[in-house]
Tab-separated table of C-alpha atoms and ligand atoms in Angstrom:
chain	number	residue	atom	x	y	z
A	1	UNK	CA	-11.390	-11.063	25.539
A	2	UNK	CA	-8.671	-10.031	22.922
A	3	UNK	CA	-7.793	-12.214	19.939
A	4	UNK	CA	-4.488	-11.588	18.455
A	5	UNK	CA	-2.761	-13.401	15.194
A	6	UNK	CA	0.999	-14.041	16.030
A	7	UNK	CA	3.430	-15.498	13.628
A	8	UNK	CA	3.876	-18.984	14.329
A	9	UNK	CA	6.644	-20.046	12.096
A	10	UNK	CA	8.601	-18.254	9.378
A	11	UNK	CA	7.057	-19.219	5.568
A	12	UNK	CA	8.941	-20.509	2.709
A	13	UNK	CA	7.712	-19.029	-0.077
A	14	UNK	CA	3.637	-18.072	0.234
A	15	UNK	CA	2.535	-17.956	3.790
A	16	UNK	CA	0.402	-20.631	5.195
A	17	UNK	CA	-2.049	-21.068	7.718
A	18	UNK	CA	-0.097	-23.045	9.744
A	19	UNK	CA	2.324	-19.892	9.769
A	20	UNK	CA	0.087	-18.141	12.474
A	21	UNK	CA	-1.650	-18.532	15.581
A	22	UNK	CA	-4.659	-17.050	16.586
A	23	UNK	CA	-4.484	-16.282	20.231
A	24	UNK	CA	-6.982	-15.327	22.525
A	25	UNK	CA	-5.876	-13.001	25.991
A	26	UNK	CA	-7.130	-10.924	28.367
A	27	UNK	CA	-8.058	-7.432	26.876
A	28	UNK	CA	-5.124	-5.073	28.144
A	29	UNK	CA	-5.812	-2.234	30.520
A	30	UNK	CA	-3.853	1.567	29.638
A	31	UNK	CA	-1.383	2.493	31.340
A	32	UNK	CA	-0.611	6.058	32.231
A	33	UNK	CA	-0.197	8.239	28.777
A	34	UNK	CA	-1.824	4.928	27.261
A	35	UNK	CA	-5.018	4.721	25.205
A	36	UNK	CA	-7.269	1.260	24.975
A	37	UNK	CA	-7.865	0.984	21.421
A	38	UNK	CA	-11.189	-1.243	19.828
A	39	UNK	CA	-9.567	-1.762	16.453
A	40	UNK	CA	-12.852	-1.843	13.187
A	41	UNK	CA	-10.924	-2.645	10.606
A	42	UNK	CA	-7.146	-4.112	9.557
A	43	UNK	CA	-4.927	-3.165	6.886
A	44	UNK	CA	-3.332	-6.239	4.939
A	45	UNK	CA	-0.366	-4.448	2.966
A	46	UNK	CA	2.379	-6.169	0.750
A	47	UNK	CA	4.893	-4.782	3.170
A	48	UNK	CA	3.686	-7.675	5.990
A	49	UNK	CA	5.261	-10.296	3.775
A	50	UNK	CA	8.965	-8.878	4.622
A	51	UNK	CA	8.060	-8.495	8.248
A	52	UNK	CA	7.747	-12.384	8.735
A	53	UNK	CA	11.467	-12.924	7.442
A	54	UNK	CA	14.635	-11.704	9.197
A	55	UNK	CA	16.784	-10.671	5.550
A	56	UNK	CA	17.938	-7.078	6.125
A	57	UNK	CA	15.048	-4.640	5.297
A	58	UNK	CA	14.419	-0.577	5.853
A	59	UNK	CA	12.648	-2.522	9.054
A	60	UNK	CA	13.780	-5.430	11.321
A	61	UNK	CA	11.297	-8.673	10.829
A	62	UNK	CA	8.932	-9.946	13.881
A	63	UNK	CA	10.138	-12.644	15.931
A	64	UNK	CA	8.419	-15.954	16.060
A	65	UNK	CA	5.685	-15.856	18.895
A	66	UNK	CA	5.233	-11.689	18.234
A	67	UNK	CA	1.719	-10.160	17.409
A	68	UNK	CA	1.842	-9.174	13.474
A	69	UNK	CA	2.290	-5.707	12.754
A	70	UNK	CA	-0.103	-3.895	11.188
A	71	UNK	CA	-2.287	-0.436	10.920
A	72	UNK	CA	-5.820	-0.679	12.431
A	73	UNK	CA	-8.404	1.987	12.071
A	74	UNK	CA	-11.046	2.068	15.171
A	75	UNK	CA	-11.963	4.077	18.514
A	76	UNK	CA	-10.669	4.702	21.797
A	77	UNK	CA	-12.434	2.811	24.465
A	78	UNK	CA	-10.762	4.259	27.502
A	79	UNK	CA	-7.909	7.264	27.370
A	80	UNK	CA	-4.911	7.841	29.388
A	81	UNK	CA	-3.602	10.343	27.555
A	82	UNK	CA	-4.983	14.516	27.176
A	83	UNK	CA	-5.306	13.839	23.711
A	84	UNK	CA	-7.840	11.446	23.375
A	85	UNK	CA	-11.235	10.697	24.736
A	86	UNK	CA	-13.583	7.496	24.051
A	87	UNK	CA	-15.284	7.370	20.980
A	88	UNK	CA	-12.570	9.039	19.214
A	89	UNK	CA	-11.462	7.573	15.877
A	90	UNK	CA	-8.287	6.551	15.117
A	91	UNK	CA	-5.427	4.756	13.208
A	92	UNK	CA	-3.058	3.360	15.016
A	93	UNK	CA	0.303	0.553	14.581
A	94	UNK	CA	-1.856	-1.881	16.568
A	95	UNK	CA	-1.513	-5.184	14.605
A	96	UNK	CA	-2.749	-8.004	13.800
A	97	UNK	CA	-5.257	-7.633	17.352
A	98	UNK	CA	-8.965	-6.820	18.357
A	99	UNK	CA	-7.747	-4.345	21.371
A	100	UNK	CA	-4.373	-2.933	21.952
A	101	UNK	CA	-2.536	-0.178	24.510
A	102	UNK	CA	-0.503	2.365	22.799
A	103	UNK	CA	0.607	5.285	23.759
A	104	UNK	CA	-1.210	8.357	22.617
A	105	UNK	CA	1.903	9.971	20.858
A	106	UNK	CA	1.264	7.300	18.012
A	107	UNK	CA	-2.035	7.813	17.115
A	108	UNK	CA	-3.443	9.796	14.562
A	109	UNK	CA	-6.906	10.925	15.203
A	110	UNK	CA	-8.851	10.889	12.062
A	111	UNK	CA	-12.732	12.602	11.325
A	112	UNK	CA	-14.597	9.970	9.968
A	113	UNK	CA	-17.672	11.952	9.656
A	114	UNK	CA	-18.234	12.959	6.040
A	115	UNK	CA	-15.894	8.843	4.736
A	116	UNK	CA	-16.174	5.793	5.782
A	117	UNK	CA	-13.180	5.098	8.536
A	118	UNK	CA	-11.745	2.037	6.885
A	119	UNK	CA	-10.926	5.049	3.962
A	120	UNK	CA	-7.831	6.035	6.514
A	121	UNK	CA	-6.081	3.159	6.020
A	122	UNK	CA	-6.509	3.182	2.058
A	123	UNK	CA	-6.440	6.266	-0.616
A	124	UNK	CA	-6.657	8.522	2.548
A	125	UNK	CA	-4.048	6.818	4.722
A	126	UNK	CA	-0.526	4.994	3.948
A	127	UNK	CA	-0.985	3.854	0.600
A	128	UNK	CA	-2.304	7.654	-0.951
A	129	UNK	CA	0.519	9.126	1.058
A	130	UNK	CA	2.833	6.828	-0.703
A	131	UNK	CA	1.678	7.821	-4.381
A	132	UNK	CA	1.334	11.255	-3.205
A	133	UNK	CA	4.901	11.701	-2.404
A	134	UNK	CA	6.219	9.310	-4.835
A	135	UNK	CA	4.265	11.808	-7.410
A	136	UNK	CA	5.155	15.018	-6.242
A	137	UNK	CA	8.952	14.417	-5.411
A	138	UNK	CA	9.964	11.756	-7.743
A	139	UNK	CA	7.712	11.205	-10.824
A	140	UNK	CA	6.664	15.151	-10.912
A	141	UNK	CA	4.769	14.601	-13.429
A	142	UNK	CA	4.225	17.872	-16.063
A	143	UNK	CA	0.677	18.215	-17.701
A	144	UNK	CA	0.611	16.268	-20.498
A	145	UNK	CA	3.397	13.853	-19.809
A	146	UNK	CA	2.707	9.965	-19.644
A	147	UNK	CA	2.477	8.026	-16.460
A	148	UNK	CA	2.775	4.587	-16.088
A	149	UNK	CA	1.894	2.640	-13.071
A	150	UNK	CA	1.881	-1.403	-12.299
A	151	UNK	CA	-0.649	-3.050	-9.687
A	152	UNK	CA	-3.058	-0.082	-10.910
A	153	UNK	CA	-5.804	-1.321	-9.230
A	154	UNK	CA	-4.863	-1.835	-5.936
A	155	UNK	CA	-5.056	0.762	-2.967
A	156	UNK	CA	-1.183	2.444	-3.893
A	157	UNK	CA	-1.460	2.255	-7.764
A	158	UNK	CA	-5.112	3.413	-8.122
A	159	UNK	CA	-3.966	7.081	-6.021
A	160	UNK	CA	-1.226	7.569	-8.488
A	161	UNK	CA	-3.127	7.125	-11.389
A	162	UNK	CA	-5.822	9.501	-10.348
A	163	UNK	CA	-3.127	11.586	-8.995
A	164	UNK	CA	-1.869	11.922	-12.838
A	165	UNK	CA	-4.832	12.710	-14.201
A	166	UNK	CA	-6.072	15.517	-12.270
A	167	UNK	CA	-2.297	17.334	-12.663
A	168	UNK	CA	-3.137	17.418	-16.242
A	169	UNK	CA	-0.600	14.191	-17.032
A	170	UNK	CA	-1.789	10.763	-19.200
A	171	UNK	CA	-2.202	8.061	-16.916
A	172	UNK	CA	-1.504	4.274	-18.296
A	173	UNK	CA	-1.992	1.322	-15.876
A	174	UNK	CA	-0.571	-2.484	-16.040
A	175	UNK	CA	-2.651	-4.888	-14.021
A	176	UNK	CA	-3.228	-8.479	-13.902
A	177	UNK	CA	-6.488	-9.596	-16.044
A	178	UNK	CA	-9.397	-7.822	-17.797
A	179	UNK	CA	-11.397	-6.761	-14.925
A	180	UNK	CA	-8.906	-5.118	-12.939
A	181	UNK	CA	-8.346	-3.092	-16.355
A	182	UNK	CA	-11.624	-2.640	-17.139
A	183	UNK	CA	-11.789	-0.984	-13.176
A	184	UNK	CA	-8.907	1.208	-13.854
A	185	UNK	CA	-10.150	2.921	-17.234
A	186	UNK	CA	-13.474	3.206	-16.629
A	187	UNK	CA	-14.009	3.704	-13.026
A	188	UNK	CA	-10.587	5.832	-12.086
A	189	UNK	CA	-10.663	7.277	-15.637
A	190	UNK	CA	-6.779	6.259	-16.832
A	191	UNK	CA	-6.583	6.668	-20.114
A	192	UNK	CA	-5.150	3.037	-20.585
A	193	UNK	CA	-4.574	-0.023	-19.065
A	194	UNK	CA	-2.241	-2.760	-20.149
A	195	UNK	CA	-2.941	-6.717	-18.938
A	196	UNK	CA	0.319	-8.200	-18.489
A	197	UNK	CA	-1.040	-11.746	-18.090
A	198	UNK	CA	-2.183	-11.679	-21.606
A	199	UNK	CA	-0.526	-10.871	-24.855
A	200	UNK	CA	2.118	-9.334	-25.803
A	201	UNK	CA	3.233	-6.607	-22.828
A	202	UNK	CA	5.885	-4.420	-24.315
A	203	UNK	CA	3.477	-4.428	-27.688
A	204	UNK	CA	0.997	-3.057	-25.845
A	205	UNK	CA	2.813	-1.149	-23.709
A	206	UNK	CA	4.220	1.289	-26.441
A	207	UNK	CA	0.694	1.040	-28.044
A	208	UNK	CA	-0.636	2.186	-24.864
A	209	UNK	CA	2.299	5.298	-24.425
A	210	UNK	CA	3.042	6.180	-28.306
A	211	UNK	CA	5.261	9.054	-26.961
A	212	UNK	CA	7.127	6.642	-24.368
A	213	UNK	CA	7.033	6.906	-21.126
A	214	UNK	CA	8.067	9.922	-19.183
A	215	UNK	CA	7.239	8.706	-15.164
A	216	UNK	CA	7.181	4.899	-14.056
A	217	UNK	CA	5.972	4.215	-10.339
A	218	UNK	CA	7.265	0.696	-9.923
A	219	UNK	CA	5.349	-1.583	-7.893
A	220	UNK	CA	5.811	-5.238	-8.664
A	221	UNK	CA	9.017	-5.453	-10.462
A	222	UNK	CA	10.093	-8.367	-12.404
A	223	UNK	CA	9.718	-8.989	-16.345
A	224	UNK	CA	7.307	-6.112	-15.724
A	225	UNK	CA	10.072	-3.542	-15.016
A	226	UNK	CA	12.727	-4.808	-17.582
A	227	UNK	CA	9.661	-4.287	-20.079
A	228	UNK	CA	8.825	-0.638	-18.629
A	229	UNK	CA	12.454	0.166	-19.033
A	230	UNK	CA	13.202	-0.419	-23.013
A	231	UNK	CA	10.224	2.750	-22.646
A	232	UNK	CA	11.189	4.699	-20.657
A	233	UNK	CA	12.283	8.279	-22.535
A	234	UNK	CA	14.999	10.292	-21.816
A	235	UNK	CA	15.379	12.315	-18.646
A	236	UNK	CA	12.382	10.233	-17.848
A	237	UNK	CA	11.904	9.250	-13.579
A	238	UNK	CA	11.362	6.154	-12.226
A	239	UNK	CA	9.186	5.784	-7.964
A	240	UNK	CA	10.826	2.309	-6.911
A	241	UNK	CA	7.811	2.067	-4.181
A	242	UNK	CA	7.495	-1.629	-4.375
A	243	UNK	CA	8.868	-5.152	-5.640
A	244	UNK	CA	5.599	-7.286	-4.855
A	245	UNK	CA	6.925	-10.199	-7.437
A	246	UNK	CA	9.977	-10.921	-5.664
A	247	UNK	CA	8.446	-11.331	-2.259
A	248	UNK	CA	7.689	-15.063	-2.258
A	249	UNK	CA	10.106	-15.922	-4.718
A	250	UNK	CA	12.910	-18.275	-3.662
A	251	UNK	CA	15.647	-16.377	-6.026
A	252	UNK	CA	14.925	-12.243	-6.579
A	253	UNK	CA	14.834	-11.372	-10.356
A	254	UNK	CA	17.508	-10.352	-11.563
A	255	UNK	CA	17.200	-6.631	-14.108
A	256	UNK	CA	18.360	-7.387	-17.312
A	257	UNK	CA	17.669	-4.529	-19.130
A	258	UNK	CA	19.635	-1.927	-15.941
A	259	UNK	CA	21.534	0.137	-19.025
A	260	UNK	CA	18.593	1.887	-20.178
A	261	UNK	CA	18.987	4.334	-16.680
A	262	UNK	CA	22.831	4.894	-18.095
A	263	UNK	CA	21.677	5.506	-22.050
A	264	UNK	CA	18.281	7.714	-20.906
A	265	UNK	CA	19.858	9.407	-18.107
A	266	UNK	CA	16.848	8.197	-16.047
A	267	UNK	CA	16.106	9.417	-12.447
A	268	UNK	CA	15.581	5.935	-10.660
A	269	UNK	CA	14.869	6.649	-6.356
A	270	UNK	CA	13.802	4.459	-3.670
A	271	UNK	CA	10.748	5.228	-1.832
A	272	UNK	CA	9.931	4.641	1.414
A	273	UNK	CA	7.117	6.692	2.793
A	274	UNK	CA	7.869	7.178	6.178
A	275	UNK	CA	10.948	9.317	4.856
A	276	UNK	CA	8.009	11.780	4.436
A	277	UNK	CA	6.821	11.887	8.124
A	278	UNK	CA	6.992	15.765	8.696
A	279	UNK	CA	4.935	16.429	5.623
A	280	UNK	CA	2.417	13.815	6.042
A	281	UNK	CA	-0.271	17.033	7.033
A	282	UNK	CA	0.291	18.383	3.189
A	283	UNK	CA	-0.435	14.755	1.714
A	284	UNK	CA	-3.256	14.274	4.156
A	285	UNK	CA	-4.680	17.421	3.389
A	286	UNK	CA	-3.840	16.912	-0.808
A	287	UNK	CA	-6.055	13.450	-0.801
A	288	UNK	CA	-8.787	14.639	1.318
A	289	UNK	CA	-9.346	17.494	-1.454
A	290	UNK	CA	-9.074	15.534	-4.062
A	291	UNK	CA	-11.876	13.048	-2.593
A	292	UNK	CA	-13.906	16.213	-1.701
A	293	UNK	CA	-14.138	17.066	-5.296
A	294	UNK	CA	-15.270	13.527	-6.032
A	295	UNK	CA	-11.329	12.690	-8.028
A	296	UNK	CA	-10.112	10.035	-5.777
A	297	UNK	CA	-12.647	6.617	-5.840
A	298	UNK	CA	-11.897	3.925	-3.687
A	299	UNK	CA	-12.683	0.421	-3.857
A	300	UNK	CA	-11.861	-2.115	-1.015
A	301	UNK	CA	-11.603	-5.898	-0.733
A	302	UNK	CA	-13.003	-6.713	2.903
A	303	UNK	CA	-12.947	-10.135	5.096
A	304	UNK	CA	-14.707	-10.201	8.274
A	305	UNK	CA	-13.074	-11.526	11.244
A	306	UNK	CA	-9.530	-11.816	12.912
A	307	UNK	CA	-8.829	-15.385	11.727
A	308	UNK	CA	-9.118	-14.165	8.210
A	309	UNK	CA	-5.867	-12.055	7.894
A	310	UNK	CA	-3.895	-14.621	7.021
A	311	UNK	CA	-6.016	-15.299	4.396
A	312	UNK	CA	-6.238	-12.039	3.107
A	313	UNK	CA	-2.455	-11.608	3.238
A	314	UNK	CA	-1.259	-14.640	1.230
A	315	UNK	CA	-4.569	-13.527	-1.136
A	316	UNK	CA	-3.087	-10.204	-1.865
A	317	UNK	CA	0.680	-11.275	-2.600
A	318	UNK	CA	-1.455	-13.336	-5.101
A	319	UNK	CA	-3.435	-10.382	-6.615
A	320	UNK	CA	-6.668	-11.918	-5.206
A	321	UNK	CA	-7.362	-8.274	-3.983
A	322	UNK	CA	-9.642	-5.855	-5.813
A	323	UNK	CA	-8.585	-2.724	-4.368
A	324	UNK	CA	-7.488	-1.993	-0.730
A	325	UNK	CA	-7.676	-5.235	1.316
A	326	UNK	CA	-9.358	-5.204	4.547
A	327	UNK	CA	-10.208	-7.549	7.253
A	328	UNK	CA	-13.274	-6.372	9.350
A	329	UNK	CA	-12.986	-6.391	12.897
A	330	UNK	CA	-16.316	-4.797	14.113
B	1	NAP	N1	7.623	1.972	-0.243
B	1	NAP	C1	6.579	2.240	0.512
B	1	NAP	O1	6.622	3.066	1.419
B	1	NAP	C2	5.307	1.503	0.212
B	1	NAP	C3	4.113	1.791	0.876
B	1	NAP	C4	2.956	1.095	0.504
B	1	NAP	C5	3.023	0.123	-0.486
B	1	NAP	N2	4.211	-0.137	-1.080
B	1	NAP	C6	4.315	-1.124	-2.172
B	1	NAP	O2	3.408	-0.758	-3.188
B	1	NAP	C7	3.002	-1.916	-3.893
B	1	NAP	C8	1.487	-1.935	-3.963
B	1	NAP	O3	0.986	-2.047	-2.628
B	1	NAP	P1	-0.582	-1.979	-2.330
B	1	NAP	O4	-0.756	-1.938	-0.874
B	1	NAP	O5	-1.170	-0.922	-3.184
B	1	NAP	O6	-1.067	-3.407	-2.848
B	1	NAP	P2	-2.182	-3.709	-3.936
B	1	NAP	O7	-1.740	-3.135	-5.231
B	1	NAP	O8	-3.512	-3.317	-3.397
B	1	NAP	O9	-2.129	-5.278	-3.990
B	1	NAP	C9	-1.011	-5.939	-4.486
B	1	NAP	C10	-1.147	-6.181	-5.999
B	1	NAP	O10	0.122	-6.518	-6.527
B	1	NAP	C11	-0.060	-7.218	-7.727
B	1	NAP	N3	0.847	-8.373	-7.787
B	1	NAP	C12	0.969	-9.372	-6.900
B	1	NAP	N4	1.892	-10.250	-7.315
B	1	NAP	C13	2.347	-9.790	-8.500
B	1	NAP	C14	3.318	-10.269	-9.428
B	1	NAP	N5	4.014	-11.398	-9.214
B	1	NAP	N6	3.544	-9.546	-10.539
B	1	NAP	C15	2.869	-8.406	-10.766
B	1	NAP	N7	1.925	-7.899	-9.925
B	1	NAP	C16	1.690	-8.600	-8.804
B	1	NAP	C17	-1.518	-7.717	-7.736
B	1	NAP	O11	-2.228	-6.944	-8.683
B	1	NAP	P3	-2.468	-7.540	-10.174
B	1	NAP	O12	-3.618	-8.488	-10.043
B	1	NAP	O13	-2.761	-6.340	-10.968
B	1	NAP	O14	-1.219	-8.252	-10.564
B	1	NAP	C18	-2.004	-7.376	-6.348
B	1	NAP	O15	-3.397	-7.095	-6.328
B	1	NAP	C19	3.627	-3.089	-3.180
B	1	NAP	O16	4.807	-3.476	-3.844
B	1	NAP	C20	3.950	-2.546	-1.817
B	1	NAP	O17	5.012	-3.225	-1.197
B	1	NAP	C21	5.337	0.514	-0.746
């Protein structure tokens, strides 16, 4: 049998249970060009949060009743399609679902033979893609420039960090509470790591950048940016990748502190990573080297089981997560 999570009724702020539905079906047989997909492990990602509300976004929002979307890394049971055989590994946009029927044109085979599979959905899937090109095209970082990042633990923050440091740049994180920071100096090896839940942030911001702040990939938002901006130096560029502090809130923040672009002439550009779908082979290719030479550690948050993905998403918009959050299907 399949078991699938739909969305049961839109949230209000945080997500609750009673939000989804865990539905059990019939597993699905492929079709021709189809593939019959076991999915090992879900992706949770920030991004799901938008999906269950219909405000304009870069992508239309699920209906009530619909599966959840999501990115599943697992192996092909039975293939319709030249492309794959079973036992293959794969990612694929399967959602929030034990089995699933897609056609072969949207899965990516991966080789999971010398890292762990659940890897492809973290610093060696959509989230390291996302600080890859987010470094290379809009922070550019030059060796010995500063590098900021926010949620610098978690599976987009903790690429770009390690991203800065092995192109030669300083790399200074802001996460929430000592032993996310703790994590992100001496495991990833920034060379500093700002709390913002405890004293003074822009204090220890500049104490943590004394030559300002040359690159900022954004992803929370909030006081957090406004701070980041009074820092920022001139000609400096700004990765707007993600707003994670607005995403529950009732009323979005509103930037007080917008000038400083105007009076530092700062680059400030959107990100959205599937904009980057032709070259996803070079980032691919980029993070597997870097975790070859042992420079890109990963560290996931896992839940076993289906009925723990809502869970696991409401935990993450809270910063429960340490690292890439995971729900284990197999
Ligand atoms: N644009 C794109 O294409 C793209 C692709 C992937 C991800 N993203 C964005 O990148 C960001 C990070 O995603 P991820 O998958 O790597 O998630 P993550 O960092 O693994 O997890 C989310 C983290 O956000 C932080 N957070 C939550 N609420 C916060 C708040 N109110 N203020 C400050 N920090 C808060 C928490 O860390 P702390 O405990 O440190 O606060 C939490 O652990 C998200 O904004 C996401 O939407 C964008």
């Amino acid at each position: 049998m399949n078991r699938q999570i739909t969305l049961a009724a839109r949230p209000d702020g945080f997500p609750k249970d009673s939000d989804f539905a865990l539905v059990e079906s019939e597993t699905p047989t492929p079709g021709p060009g189809e593939v019959l997909i076991r999915a090992h492990w879900l992706s949770l990602d920030p991004y799901m949060r938008g999906r269950l509300s219909q405000a304009k976004s870069y992508v239309k929002g699920l209906e009530v009743g619909d599966v959840m979307t999501g990115e599943t890394a697992g192996e092909v049971v039975e293939s319709k399609h030249p492309k794959f055989k079973p036992g293959d590994k794969v990612t694929a946009p399967s959602g929030w679902q034990l089995y699933c029927c897609l056609n072969g044109d949207l899965l990516n085979k991966v080789d999971a033979s010398k890292v762990p599979l659940s890897y492809f959905l973290g610093s060696l899937g959509m989230p390291g893609r996302t600080a890859y090109f987010g470094m290379k095209d809009i922070c550019a970082p030059k060796p010995g420039e500063t590098v900021v990042v926010s949620a610098a633990s978690g599976a987009v923050g903790s690429v770009v960090g390690q991203l800065a440091k092995a192109w030669g740049a300083r790399a200074v994180g802001i996460a929430g509470g000592k032993a996310k920071c703790d994590y992100v100096t001496k495991e990833l090896g920034f060379d500093a790591c700002v709390d913002y839940k405890s004293g003074d942030l822009s204090a220890n911001l500049k104490a943590a950048c004394p030559k300002g702040i040359d690159c900022y990939f954004e992803n929370v938002g909030g006081k957090i940016l406004d701070t980041v901006f009074m820092q920022m130096n001139l000609k400096s560029r700004m990765a707007v990748c993600g707003l994670i502090s607005d995403s529950n809130a009732t009323e979005t923040y509103g930037v007080k502190n917008f000038r400083a672009i105007l009076v530092n002439r700062i680059t400030v550009r959107g990100l959205i990573v599937f904009d980057w779908l032709e070259r996803y082979p070079e980032g691919n290719k980029a993070l597997q080297d870097l975790a070859a030479a042992g420079k890109l550690k990963t560290r996931e948050s896992v839940l076993e089981g289906i009925e723990q993905a809502p869970k696991g998403l409401v935990g993450l918009l809270k910063g429960e997560n340490f690292g890439k959050q995971l729900i284990k299907l197999a």
